[in-house]
Amino acid sequence: MFDEKLIEPLKHIARQAGEAILTLYHQQDLSIQHKSDKTPVTVADLKANEVIEQGLKALDVQYPILSEESEHTPFTERCQWERYWLVDPLDGTQEFINGNGQFTVNIALMEKSEDGRSYPILGVVHVPDEHTTYWGGSGLGAFKQIEDQPVDSITPRIFQPERETVVLGSRSYGTERARVFVEKLKALYPDLEVRPVGSALKSCHVAEGLADIYPRLGPTSEWDTGAAQAVLEGAGALLLDPHGKRFSYNFKESLLNSDFLVVGDRTQNWSQIWNQRVLISL
């Protein structure tokens, strides 16, 4: 386990990064550049990263930091880490550029397990434009707070196929494979609504019972999911890999994720749904 006294400082760091992002929000010149994978990066990404790294390094505990916007430690070194911070300083950069508010600050504390893979034990997802913070972890519970209002615990909703099934999709990075998968779901659940949502908000919406399923059949990286997975697992929801197992991290050279499935009601046999993916390998 970890010292739960870390939670408040971590929330504070995420909110500080969010404030730094908002000072640049809606500015005409965002200094937009594109990485090798053609995804955008702005001055806000870099400013938020600076705030987070300074905040984490000032904590009493000192763990390595793996951030999207910093130089990535080689696998030969990071595979030996017992604990580390996994950071996406501005998840949903395209949503930030588009001005729709659906971007987040993601910070997760990761811990190496006996199987040699790492898993999130604490995560904070802050939504700067909504002044809302989610946090949680397996065995810790999951929570949501809007500004300085009272803290609410969050839980996913019970899956009821006879009512409307809500499936979330990427707002800016949908794929043909994801589209076909959703069509397969519609055959199983005719009363199905697809909602486009940006960033880690998709997982948070499942965690708090606003949606049932979020399938991701397309590229993401480890920093996109670590903090959100902690919130999901704290709430009692699941983030599953293509084999239907708990999603894991830091076990390979590449930092790219496989496909994954986020589901709210863990009592359901989701293998039937996830196996539909096999039928649509494109």
XYZ file of N, CA, C and O in Angstrom, residues 31-183:
612
model
N 1.027 27.743 -29.889
C 2.323 27.153 -30.254
C 2.175 25.658 -30.555
O 2.887 24.815 -30.010
N 1.220 25.339 -31.404
C 0.922 23.939 -31.720
C 2.028 23.335 -32.580
O 2.401 23.883 -33.605
N 2.536 22.192 -32.133
C 3.474 21.402 -32.913
C 2.918 19.983 -33.021
O 1.927 19.643 -32.379
N 3.558 19.157 -33.839
C 3.106 17.773 -33.977
C 4.276 16.830 -33.760
O 5.381 17.068 -34.245
N 4.000 15.758 -33.001
C 5.021 14.763 -32.720
C 5.155 13.800 -33.890
O 4.426 13.897 -34.887
N 6.048 12.840 -33.734
C 6.277 11.869 -34.801
C 5.043 11.028 -35.092
O 4.859 10.546 -36.214
N 4.170 10.849 -34.071
C 2.946 10.079 -34.288
C 1.800 10.958 -34.775
O 0.650 10.518 -34.823
N 2.122 12.214 -35.118
C 1.179 13.189 -35.689
C 0.186 13.735 -34.665
O -0.729 14.473 -35.027
N 0.337 13.397 -33.386
C -0.524 13.984 -32.362
C 0.016 15.357 -31.984
O 1.226 15.592 -32.011
N -0.879 16.285 -31.606
C -0.433 17.647 -31.320
C 0.126 17.807 -29.920
O -0.199 17.047 -28.999
N 0.977 18.803 -29.764
C 1.468 19.211 -28.450
C 1.508 20.727 -28.436
O 1.821 21.362 -29.449
N 1.150 21.325 -27.317
C 1.087 22.779 -27.209
C 1.932 23.255 -26.037
O 2.412 22.463 -25.226
N 2.056 24.569 -25.942
C 2.779 25.149 -24.819
C 2.085 24.804 -23.500
O 2.730 24.694 -22.454
N 0.772 24.579 -23.538
C 0.041 24.222 -22.316
C 0.457 22.835 -21.815
O 0.557 22.615 -20.609
N 0.678 21.877 -22.737
C 1.164 20.552 -22.345
C 2.478 20.681 -21.575
O 2.677 20.048 -20.523
N 3.366 21.491 -22.125
C 4.699 21.616 -21.543
C 4.669 22.360 -20.216
O 5.396 22.006 -19.271
N 3.822 23.390 -20.121
C 3.715 24.140 -18.873
C 3.135 23.260 -17.766
O 3.626 23.259 -16.626
N 2.092 22.497 -18.091
C 1.488 21.613 -17.108
C 2.488 20.546 -16.656
O 2.547 20.197 -15.474
N 3.280 20.054 -17.595
C 4.287 19.054 -17.259
C 5.308 19.615 -16.280
O 5.711 18.942 -15.314
N 5.708 20.844 -16.500
C 6.670 21.495 -15.603
C 6.098 21.618 -14.196
O 6.791 21.336 -13.207
N 4.844 22.033 -14.096
C 4.198 22.179 -12.786
C 4.130 20.833 -12.070
O 4.431 20.722 -10.871
N 3.750 19.785 -12.794
C 3.597 18.463 -12.177
C 4.941 17.912 -11.726
O 5.071 17.403 -10.597
N 5.933 18.000 -12.586
C 7.237 17.450 -12.212
C 7.819 18.178 -10.999
O 8.373 17.533 -10.099
N 7.680 19.490 -10.953
C 8.163 20.231 -9.791
C 7.408 19.812 -8.532
O 7.999 19.651 -7.456
N 6.100 19.639 -8.662
C 5.296 19.243 -7.512
C 5.638 17.853 -7.005
O 5.756 17.635 -5.794
N 5.811 16.907 -7.910
C 6.129 15.534 -7.509
C 7.510 15.450 -6.874
O 7.724 14.710 -5.903
N 8.450 16.214 -7.401
C 9.808 16.183 -6.855
C 9.892 16.841 -5.484
O 10.848 16.599 -4.737
N 8.888 17.643 -5.131
C 8.872 18.308 -3.821
C 8.208 17.462 -2.741
O 8.221 17.831 -1.561
N 7.625 16.320 -3.121
C 6.969 15.460 -2.149
C 7.998 14.771 -1.253
O 9.174 14.650 -1.605
N 7.542 14.276 -0.118
C 8.441 13.567 0.800
C 8.952 12.271 0.194
O 10.072 11.851 0.471
N 8.101 11.607 -0.607
C 8.527 10.370 -1.274
C 9.075 10.718 -2.653
O 8.586 11.625 -3.316
N 10.090 10.004 -3.078
C 10.720 10.278 -4.359
C 10.674 9.031 -5.241
O 11.320 8.017 -4.950
N 9.861 9.106 -6.283
C 9.757 8.022 -7.246
C 10.117 8.565 -8.635
O 9.937 9.760 -8.910
N 10.592 7.708 -9.530
C 10.841 8.153 -10.902
C 9.540 8.645 -11.547
O 8.439 8.236 -11.150
N 9.680 9.494 -12.539
C 8.527 10.062 -13.249
C 8.592 9.648 -14.707
O 9.605 9.856 -15.380
N 7.517 9.054 -15.196
C 7.375 8.745 -16.615
C 6.234 9.598 -17.149
O 5.069 9.337 -16.865
N 6.575 10.639 -17.884
C 5.581 11.589 -18.393
C 5.609 11.622 -19.906
O 6.671 11.475 -20.530
N 4.449 11.835 -20.487
C 4.376 11.936 -21.942
C 5.298 13.027 -22.467
O 5.908 12.878 -23.524
N 5.416 14.124 -21.723
C 6.118 15.291 -22.245
C 7.549 15.430 -21.741
O 8.133 16.506 -21.826
N 8.119 14.361 -21.203
C 9.522 14.376 -20.792
C 10.270 13.265 -21.510
O 9.665 12.378 -22.111
N 11.578 13.304 -21.429
C 12.371 12.237 -22.032
C 12.041 10.913 -21.350
O 11.995 10.819 -20.131
N 11.815 9.886 -22.156
C 11.376 8.610 -21.618
C 12.570 7.729 -21.236
O 13.456 7.474 -22.054
N 12.562 7.265 -20.017
C 13.627 6.402 -19.523
C 13.630 5.083 -20.300
O 12.571 4.489 -20.517
N 14.798 4.586 -20.712
C 14.857 3.318 -21.447
C 14.263 2.167 -20.635
O 14.341 2.143 -19.399
N 13.702 1.200 -21.345
C 13.046 0.072 -20.690
C 14.007 -0.714 -19.807
O 13.621 -1.233 -18.758
N 15.257 -0.801 -20.209
C 16.234 -1.541 -19.413
C 16.367 -0.986 -18.001
O 16.705 -1.714 -17.072
N 16.074 0.306 -17.848
C 16.114 0.930 -16.516
C 14.748 0.934 -15.861
O 14.596 0.552 -14.698
N 13.717 1.346 -16.603
C 12.409 1.492 -15.969
C 11.770 0.147 -15.624
O 10.891 0.084 -14.752
N 12.208 -0.945 -16.270
C 11.641 -2.246 -15.918
C 12.023 -2.650 -14.496
O 11.425 -3.572 -13.926
N 13.002 -1.975 -13.929
C 13.439 -2.274 -12.565
C 12.725 -1.417 -11.516
O 12.901 -1.636 -10.313
N 11.951 -0.451 -11.954
C 11.264 0.423 -11.014
C 10.228 -0.361 -10.204
O 9.404 -1.089 -10.771
N 10.241 -0.182 -8.905
C 9.225 -0.785 -8.045
C 7.988 0.098 -7.968
O 6.855 -0.403 -7.921
N 8.212 1.408 -7.949
C 7.126 2.388 -7.995
C 7.551 3.565 -8.858
O 8.737 3.897 -8.902
N 6.577 4.173 -9.512
C 6.881 5.356 -10.314
C 5.597 6.134 -10.572
O 4.484 5.608 -10.432
N 5.773 7.391 -10.942
C 4.650 8.245 -11.329
C 4.452 8.136 -12.840
O 5.411 8.240 -13.597
N 3.220 7.944 -13.256
C 2.867 7.894 -14.675
C 1.975 9.099 -14.958
O 0.894 9.226 -14.379
N 2.427 9.972 -15.864
C 1.822 11.304 -15.987
C 1.454 11.632 -17.434
O 2.258 11.454 -18.354
N 0.242 12.112 -17.614
C -0.145 12.795 -18.850
C -0.572 14.197 -18.436
O -1.658 14.385 -17.890
N 0.284 15.203 -18.643
C -0.018 16.544 -18.121
C -1.213 17.205 -18.782
O -1.857 18.058 -18.172
N -1.514 16.812 -20.039
C -2.696 17.350 -20.708
C -3.216 16.257 -21.633
O -2.790 16.134 -22.780
N -4.106 15.461 -21.108
C -4.716 14.392 -21.897
C -5.901 14.963 -22.657
O -6.804 15.541 -22.061
N -5.881 14.775 -23.966
C -6.924 15.388 -24.793
C -6.467 16.722 -25.349
O -7.232 17.692 -25.370
N -5.226 16.768 -25.811
C -4.702 18.032 -26.358
C -5.553 18.533 -27.516
O -5.779 19.739 -27.653
N -6.054 17.602 -28.333
C -6.894 18.026 -29.456
C -8.182 18.678 -28.968
O -8.671 19.639 -29.571
N -8.726 18.179 -27.859
C -9.937 18.789 -27.293
C -9.623 20.173 -26.733
O -10.443 21.098 -26.824
N -8.439 20.315 -26.147
C -7.975 21.623 -25.674
C -7.891 22.601 -26.846
O -8.360 23.742 -26.759
N -7.322 22.156 -27.945
C -7.202 23.008 -29.138
C -8.579 23.347 -29.688
O -8.842 24.491 -30.088
N -9.479 22.348 -29.687
C -10.828 22.566 -30.230
C -11.700 23.421 -29.318
O -12.751 23.922 -29.740
N -11.287 23.566 -28.051
C -12.012 24.433 -27.129
C -13.285 23.844 -26.565
O -14.191 24.593 -26.172
N -13.386 22.488 -26.500
C -14.627 21.890 -25.987
C -14.563 21.514 -24.510
O -15.532 20.993 -23.954
N -13.420 21.742 -23.861
C -13.316 21.537 -22.418
C -13.061 20.112 -21.977
O -12.841 19.875 -20.783
N -13.050 19.157 -22.895
C -12.931 17.752 -22.505
C -11.473 17.295 -22.519
O -11.080 16.407 -23.270
N -10.678 17.908 -21.668
C -9.278 17.525 -21.501
C -8.998 17.387 -20.009
O -9.707 17.961 -19.171
N -7.987 16.596 -19.673
C -7.726 16.268 -18.271
C -6.236 16.312 -17.951
O -5.388 16.300 -18.843
N -5.955 16.335 -16.659
C -4.610 16.143 -16.118
C -4.609 14.785 -15.434
O -5.442 14.535 -14.552
N -3.700 13.890 -15.831
C -3.689 12.523 -15.308
C -2.385 12.236 -14.561
O -1.304 12.371 -15.140
N -2.492 11.824 -13.310
C -1.316 11.435 -12.523
C -1.632 10.129 -11.808
O -2.616 10.040 -11.076
N -0.786 9.115 -12.014
C -0.987 7.819 -11.367
C 0.275 7.393 -10.641
O 1.392 7.649 -11.101
N 0.089 6.731 -9.517
C 1.190 6.066 -8.823
C 1.123 4.592 -9.185
O 0.117 3.919 -8.927
N 2.196 4.091 -9.801
C 2.240 2.725 -10.304
C 3.136 1.869 -9.412
O 4.133 2.357 -8.863
N 2.785 0.597 -9.298
C 3.568 -0.307 -8.472
C 3.789 -1.631 -9.201
O 2.860 -2.196 -9.793
N 5.024 -2.108 -9.137
C 5.375 -3.372 -9.778
C 4.819 -4.534 -8.972
O 4.930 -4.580 -7.740
N 4.238 -5.507 -9.683
C 3.650 -6.671 -9.042
C 4.579 -7.879 -9.166
O 5.611 -7.832 -9.834
N 4.194 -8.972 -8.527
C 5.002 -10.182 -8.572
C 5.110 -10.754 -9.983
O 6.046 -11.509 -10.275
N 4.158 -10.431 -10.855
C 4.212 -10.931 -12.224
C 5.156 -10.123 -13.114
O 5.276 -10.389 -14.316
N 5.850 -9.127 -12.525
C 6.789 -8.314 -13.283
C 6.163 -7.150 -14.007
O 6.873 -6.347 -14.633
N 4.860 -7.026 -13.944
C 4.144 -5.917 -14.581
C 3.732 -4.905 -13.515
O 3.648 -5.228 -12.331
N 3.460 -3.697 -13.966
C 3.043 -2.649 -13.032
C 1.561 -2.361 -13.181
O 0.988 -2.523 -14.277
N 0.952 -1.918 -12.072
C -0.470 -1.606 -12.033
C -0.669 -0.326 -11.218
O 0.111 -0.035 -10.311
N -1.724 0.435 -11.520
C -1.960 1.665 -10.749
C -2.496 1.358 -9.363
O -3.372 0.503 -9.202
N -1.960 2.048 -8.364
C -2.488 1.909 -7.002
C -3.171 3.196 -6.531
O -3.902 3.175 -5.542
N -2.944 4.285 -7.228
C -3.600 5.559 -6.927
C -3.613 6.393 -8.200
O -2.622 6.424 -8.935
N -4.728 7.025 -8.468
C -4.800 7.885 -9.644
C -5.635 9.116 -9.389
O -6.637 9.069 -8.662
N -5.213 10.219 -9.985
C -5.965 11.476 -9.961
C -6.199 11.920 -11.394
O -5.261 11.971 -12.195
N -7.444 12.210 -11.710
C -7.817 12.766 -13.009
C -8.525 14.080 -12.747
O -9.611 14.104 -12.159
N -7.906 15.173 -13.178
C -8.485 16.497 -12.951
C -8.983 17.061 -14.277
O -8.311 16.949 -15.306
N -10.177 17.662 -14.234
C -10.796 18.249 -15.431
C -10.781 19.769 -15.255
O -11.675 20.336 -14.617
N -9.756 20.450 -15.786
C -9.600 21.886 -15.486
C -10.803 22.743 -15.851
O -11.208 23.611 -15.057
N -11.389 22.527 -17.018
C -12.467 23.401 -17.473
C -13.742 23.213 -16.657
O -14.597 24.092 -16.628
N -13.869 22.071 -15.972
C -15.036 21.807 -15.125
C -14.704 21.964 -13.641
O -15.576 21.780 -12.786
N -13.427 22.281 -13.343
C -12.969 22.419 -11.951
C -13.374 21.188 -11.127
O -13.811 21.293 -9.978
N -13.202 20.033 -11.752
C -13.632 18.771 -11.158
C -12.442 17.823 -11.048
O -11.635 17.725 -11.978
N -12.350 17.128 -9.929
C -11.261 16.186 -9.701
C -11.819 14.827 -9.320
O -12.675 14.714 -8.436
N -11.333 13.788 -10.014
C -11.633 12.395 -9.682
C -10.364 11.777 -9.097
O -9.264 12.076 -9.534
N -10.518 10.874 -8.147
C -9.363 10.133 -7.660
C -9.834 8.807 -7.078
O -11.007 8.616 -6.758
N -8.893 7.870 -6.974
C -9.244 6.584 -6.410
C -8.160 5.556 -6.633
O -7.084 5.850 -7.156
N -8.452 4.342 -6.218
C -7.537 3.227 -6.371
C -8.172 1.965 -5.850
O -9.124 2.012 -5.052
N -7.676 0.826 -6.306
C -8.211 -0.451 -5.872
C -8.093 -0.584 -4.361
O -7.023 -0.420 -3.784
N -9.208 -0.855 -3.692
C -9.229 -0.953 -2.240
C -9.347 0.375 -1.539
O -9.495 0.429 -0.316
N -9.296 1.450 -2.299
C -9.354 2.800 -1.728
C -10.725 3.429 -1.904
O -11.145 4.273 -1.113
N -11.452 3.007 -2.941
C -12.684 3.671 -3.334
C -12.403 4.689 -4.413
O -11.249 4.890 -4.823
N -13.436 5.334 -4.912
C -13.285 6.360 -5.941
C -14.169 7.544 -5.595
O -15.284 7.374 -5.070
N -13.681 8.740 -5.925
C -14.327 9.955 -5.446
C -14.292 11.049 -6.510
O -13.459 11.034 -7.418
N -15.196 12.004 -6.332
C -15.296 13.138 -7.253
C -15.577 14.386 -6.431
O -16.379 14.354 -5.497
N -14.892 15.474 -6.799
C -15.122 16.737 -6.104
C -15.130 17.863 -7.125
O -14.236 17.961 -7.971
N -16.137 18.710 -7.055
C -16.241 19.889 -7.910
C -15.855 21.107 -7.077
O -16.497 21.407 -6.057
N -14.779 21.772 -7.477
C -14.234 22.911 -6.740
C -14.095 22.543 -5.258
O -13.478 21.534 -4.926
N -14.676 23.344 -4.374
C -14.544 23.074 -2.940
C -15.807 22.468 -2.342
O -16.011 22.503 -1.123
N -16.655 21.901 -3.196
C -17.874 21.274 -2.716
C -17.549 19.977 -1.976
O -16.441 19.453 -2.069
N -18.516 19.429 -1.233
C -18.276 18.160 -0.536
C -17.864 17.052 -1.498
O -18.278 17.031 -2.656
N -17.071 16.133 -0.998
C -16.580 15.011 -1.796
C -17.689 13.963 -1.937
O -18.356 13.615 -0.959
N -17.888 13.467 -3.158
C -18.856 12.408 -3.412
C -18.119 11.129 -3.794
O -17.185 11.160 -4.606
N -18.533 9.998 -3.201
C -18.019 8.723 -3.681
C -18.767 8.358 -4.961
O -19.932 8.726 -5.141
N -18.093 7.666 -5.871
C -18.720 7.320 -7.145
C -18.686 5.812 -7.347
O -17.760 5.123 -6.905
N -19.704 5.317 -8.026
C -19.799 3.907 -8.356
C -20.401 3.771 -9.742
O -21.199 4.620 -10.171
N -20.053 2.718 -10.481
C -20.656 2.497 -11.791
C -22.097 2.037 -11.654
O -22.531 1.600 -10.584
N -22.827 2.109 -12.733
C -24.210 1.679 -12.674
C -24.329 0.186 -13.027
O -23.464 -0.382 -13.692
N -25.414 -0.414 -12.576
C -25.682 -1.816 -12.889
C -26.103 -1.925 -14.343
O -26.936 -1.157 -14.825
N -25.498 -2.872 -15.052
C -25.801 -3.041 -16.459
C -27.160 -3.713 -16.621
O -27.397 -4.807 -16.107
N -28.060 -3.074 -17.333
C -29.402 -3.591 -17.576
C -29.682 -3.532 -19.075
O -30.062 -2.477 -19.601
N -29.498 -4.643 -19.785
C -29.646 -4.649 -21.242
C -31.022 -4.221 -21.729
O -31.167 -3.761 -22.867
N -32.035 -4.359 -20.856
C -33.382 -3.994 -21.297
C -33.573 -2.485 -21.369
O -34.545 -1.999 -21.947
N -32.649 -1.726 -20.790
C -32.736 -0.265 -20.902
C -31.663 0.205 -21.889
O -30.912 -0.579 -22.448
N -31.602 1.498 -22.068
C -30.616 2.057 -22.993
C -29.199 1.728 -22.533
O -28.834 1.932 -21.380
N -28.393 1.194 -23.455
C -26.984 0.911 -23.184
C -26.155 2.068 -23.728
O -26.269 2.416 -24.905
N -25.346 2.670 -22.882
C -24.551 3.830 -23.280
C -23.105 3.400 -23.512
O -22.449 2.872 -22.612
N -22.627 3.619 -24.730
C -21.261 3.288 -25.121
C -20.540 4.588 -25.446
O -21.074 5.443 -26.164
N -19.336 4.737 -24.925
C -18.557 5.943 -25.175
C -17.522 5.695 -26.264
O -16.930 4.617 -26.346
N -17.302 6.718 -27.078
C -16.292 6.640 -28.120
C -15.419 7.878 -28.100
O -15.767 8.904 -27.503
N -14.270 7.776 -28.733
C -13.336 8.902 -28.785
C -13.927 10.053 -29.584
O -14.500 9.853 -30.653
N -13.763 11.249 -29.062
C -14.272 12.424 -29.765
C -13.432 12.775 -30.984
O -13.961 13.200 -32.016
N -12.133 12.581 -30.898
C -11.246 13.020 -31.977
C -10.467 11.902 -32.655
O -9.874 12.113 -33.705
N -10.458 10.702 -32.056
C -9.598 9.645 -32.592
C -10.341 8.330 -32.778
O -9.834 7.260 -32.466
N -11.557 8.401 -33.294
C -12.297 7.184 -33.584
C -11.659 6.420 -34.739
O -10.997 6.991 -35.597
N -11.823 5.102 -34.749
C -11.250 4.266 -35.800
C -12.343 3.450 -36.469
O -13.441 3.259 -35.917
N -12.035 2.933 -37.644
C -12.982 2.076 -38.339
C -13.243 0.803 -37.541
O -14.366 0.309 -37.483
N -12.217 0.266 -36.913
C -12.391 -0.927 -36.098
C -13.365 -0.673 -34.951
O -14.201 -1.521 -34.629
N -13.239 0.497 -34.324
C -14.161 0.831 -33.239
C -15.584 0.973 -33.762
O -16.549 0.534 -33.117
N -15.719 1.568 -34.934
C -17.060 1.745 -35.516
C -17.724 0.396 -35.777
O -18.894 0.189 -35.446
N -16.964 -0.535 -36.351
C -17.522 -1.851 -36.644
C -17.866 -2.596 -35.354
O -18.884 -3.291 -35.267
N -17.017 -2.447 -34.333
C -17.294 -3.080 -33.047
C -18.602 -2.565 -32.463
O -19.417 -3.343 -31.938
N -18.831 -1.272 -32.553
C -20.078 -0.701 -32.038
C -21.270 -1.250 -32.803
O -22.341 -1.514 -32.222
N -21.106 -1.463 -34.111
C -22.197 -2.061 -34.894
C -22.502 -3.466 -34.391
O -23.664 -3.888 -34.353
